PDB file of C-alpha atoms in Angstrom:
ATOM      1  CA  GLY A   1       0.000   0.000   0.000  1.00  0.00           C
ATOM      2  CA  GLU A   2       0.933   3.651  -0.028  1.00  0.00           C
ATOM      3  CA  LYS A   3       2.545   3.530   3.447  1.00  0.00           C
ATOM      4  CA  ARG A   4       4.828   0.651   2.502  1.00  0.00           C
ATOM      5  CA  PRO A   5       7.526  -0.226   2.901  1.00  0.00           C
ATOM      6  CA  VAL A   6       7.479   0.821   6.550  1.00  0.00           C
ATOM      7  CA  ASN A   7      11.275   0.650   6.782  1.00  0.00           C
ATOM      8  CA  GLY A   8      13.623   1.799   4.033  1.00  0.00           C
ATOM      9  CA  ILE A   9      15.677  -0.594   1.931  1.00  0.00           C
ATOM     10  CA  ALA A  10      18.967   0.171   3.729  1.00  0.00           C
ATOM     11  CA  ASP A  11      17.434  -0.661   7.121  1.00  0.00           C
ATOM     12  CA  ARG A  12      15.781  -3.837   5.840  1.00  0.00           C
ATOM     13  CA  MET A  13      19.023  -5.001   4.234  1.00  0.00           C
ATOM     14  CA  LYS A  14      20.955  -4.286   7.433  1.00  0.00           C
ATOM     15  CA  VAL A  15      18.563  -6.382   9.526  1.00  0.00           C
ATOM     16  CA  LEU A  16      18.669  -9.319   7.105  1.00  0.00           C
ATOM     17  CA  SER A  17      22.456  -9.125   6.726  1.00  0.00           C
ATOM     18  CA  ALA A  18      22.879  -9.341  10.502  1.00  0.00           C
ATOM     19  CA  MET A  19      21.362 -12.825  10.565  1.00  0.00           C
ATOM     20  CA  LYS A  20      23.965 -15.600  10.846  1.00  0.00           C
ATOM     21  CA  CYS A  21      22.135 -17.796   8.371  1.00  0.00           C
ATOM     22  CA  VAL A  22      22.161 -15.135   5.621  1.00  0.00           C
ATOM     23  CA  ASP A  23      25.110 -15.124   3.223  1.00  0.00           C
ATOM     24  CA  SER A  24      24.060 -12.208   1.053  1.00  0.00           C
ATOM     25  CA  VAL A  25      21.275  -9.670   0.645  1.00  0.00           C
ATOM     26  CA  MET A  26      20.603  -7.924  -2.663  1.00  0.00           C
ATOM     27  CA  CYS A  27      17.974  -5.462  -3.752  1.00  0.00           C
ATOM     28  CA  PHE A  28      16.508  -5.160  -7.229  1.00  0.00           C
ATOM     29  CA  GLU A  29      14.475  -2.567  -9.077  1.00  0.00           C
ATOM     30  CA  GLU A  30      12.738  -4.810 -11.581  1.00  0.00           C
ATOM     31  CA  ASP A  31       9.146  -5.965 -11.049  1.00  0.00           C
ATOM     32  CA  THR A  32      10.411  -9.425 -10.042  1.00  0.00           C
ATOM     33  CA  PRO A  33      13.834 -10.773  -9.020  1.00  0.00           C
ATOM     34  CA  LEU A  34      13.821 -13.505 -11.698  1.00  0.00           C
ATOM     35  CA  ASP A  35      16.847 -12.175 -13.627  1.00  0.00           C
ATOM     36  CA  LEU A  36      18.779 -11.710 -10.381  1.00  0.00           C
ATOM     37  CA  ILE A  37      17.891 -15.236  -9.234  1.00  0.00           C
ATOM     38  CA  ARG A  38      19.048 -16.663 -12.557  1.00  0.00           C
ATOM     39  CA  TYR A  39      22.319 -14.723 -12.295  1.00  0.00           C
ATOM     40  CA  VAL A  40      23.095 -15.405  -8.614  1.00  0.00           C
ATOM     41  CA  ARG A  41      21.732 -18.972  -8.535  1.00  0.00           C
ATOM     42  CA  PRO A  42      20.916 -19.034  -4.810  1.00  0.00           C
ATOM     43  CA  ASP A  43      20.511 -22.285  -2.929  1.00  0.00           C
ATOM     44  CA  ILE A  44      17.529 -20.955  -0.990  1.00  0.00           C
ATOM     45  CA  ILE A  45      14.850 -18.297  -1.470  1.00  0.00           C
ATOM     46  CA  VAL A  46      12.983 -17.230   1.681  1.00  0.00           C
ATOM     47  CA  LYS A  47       9.572 -15.570   1.633  1.00  0.00           C
ATOM     48  CA  GLY A  48       7.031 -14.664   4.299  1.00  0.00           C
ATOM     49  CA  GLY A  49       4.267 -16.940   5.481  1.00  0.00           C
ATOM     50  CA  ASP A  50       1.673 -15.231   3.321  1.00  0.00           C
ATOM     51  CA  TYR A  51       3.180 -16.930   0.227  1.00  0.00           C
ATOM     52  CA  LYS A  52       2.922 -20.451  -1.157  1.00  0.00           C
ATOM     53  CA  ALA A  53       6.197 -21.943  -2.404  1.00  0.00           C
ATOM     54  CA  GLU A  54       4.830 -22.512  -5.898  1.00  0.00           C
ATOM     55  CA  ASP A  55       3.882 -18.813  -6.164  1.00  0.00           C
ATOM     56  CA  VAL A  56       7.406 -17.567  -5.374  1.00  0.00           C
ATOM     57  CA  VAL A  57       9.344 -16.224  -8.357  1.00  0.00           C
ATOM     58  CA  GLY A  58      12.230 -18.630  -8.981  1.00  0.00           C
ATOM     59  CA  PHE A  59      10.660 -21.538  -7.085  1.00  0.00           C
ATOM     60  CA  ASP A  60      11.910 -23.855  -9.811  1.00  0.00           C
ATOM     61  CA  LEU A  61      15.493 -22.555  -9.537  1.00  0.00           C
ATOM     62  CA  ALA A  62      16.153 -22.885  -5.791  1.00  0.00           C
ATOM     63  CA  ASP A  63      14.728 -24.395  -2.640  1.00  0.00           C
ATOM     64  CA  VAL A  64      11.985 -22.176  -1.235  1.00  0.00           C
ATOM     65  CA  ILE A  65      11.488 -21.728   2.489  1.00  0.00           C
ATOM     66  CA  ILE A  66       8.315 -20.064   3.704  1.00  0.00           C
ATOM     67  CA  ALA A  67       9.044 -18.273   6.984  1.00  0.00           C
ATOM     68  CA  ALA A  68       6.314 -18.462   9.585  1.00  0.00           C
ATOM     69  CA  MET A  69       4.441 -15.262  10.336  1.00  0.00           C
ATOM     70  CA  ILE A  70       4.690 -13.940  13.887  1.00  0.00           C
ATOM     71  CA  LYS A  71       1.369 -12.650  15.142  1.00  0.00           C
ATOM     72  CA  GLY A  72       1.452  -8.903  15.748  1.00  0.00           C
ATOM     73  CA  VAL A  73       4.800  -8.437  14.001  1.00  0.00           C
ATOM     74  CA  SER A  74       4.070  -7.216  10.508  1.00  0.00           C
ATOM     75  CA  ALA A  75       4.034  -4.068   8.438  1.00  0.00           C
ATOM     76  CA  THR A  76       0.252  -4.073   8.745  1.00  0.00           C
ATOM     77  CA  SER A  77       0.382  -4.125  12.562  1.00  0.00           C
ATOM     78  CA  ILE A  78       3.019  -1.344  12.613  1.00  0.00           C
ATOM     79  CA  ILE A  79       0.839   0.827  10.365  1.00  0.00           C
ATOM     80  CA  GLU A  80      -2.265   0.109  12.476  1.00  0.00           C
ATOM     81  CA  LYS A  81      -0.412   0.998  15.711  1.00  0.00           C
ATOM     82  CA  SER A  82       0.766   4.296  14.214  1.00  0.00           C
ATOM     83  CA  ARG A  83      -2.854   5.246  13.467  1.00  0.00           C
ATOM     84  CA  ALA A  84      -3.961   4.696  17.076  1.00  0.00           C
TER      85      ALA A  84
END
């Protein structure tokens, strides 16, 4: 929506890069990351729990892990709290 992303790209990349299990974080400006996925050839693609593996761009090029959603921790809940 119009208030998204809640956090800027630099902050989001910093948070992801700080995770021990993450080797690399890249941003892209295209509509989908398909060209980047084909170029980088990652072992794993991780998406949020609101996705199905077969709907993830590049699902046929890498293993897809769907990360569980944590109740109350989402962009939607941050936006709703800021309105209160």
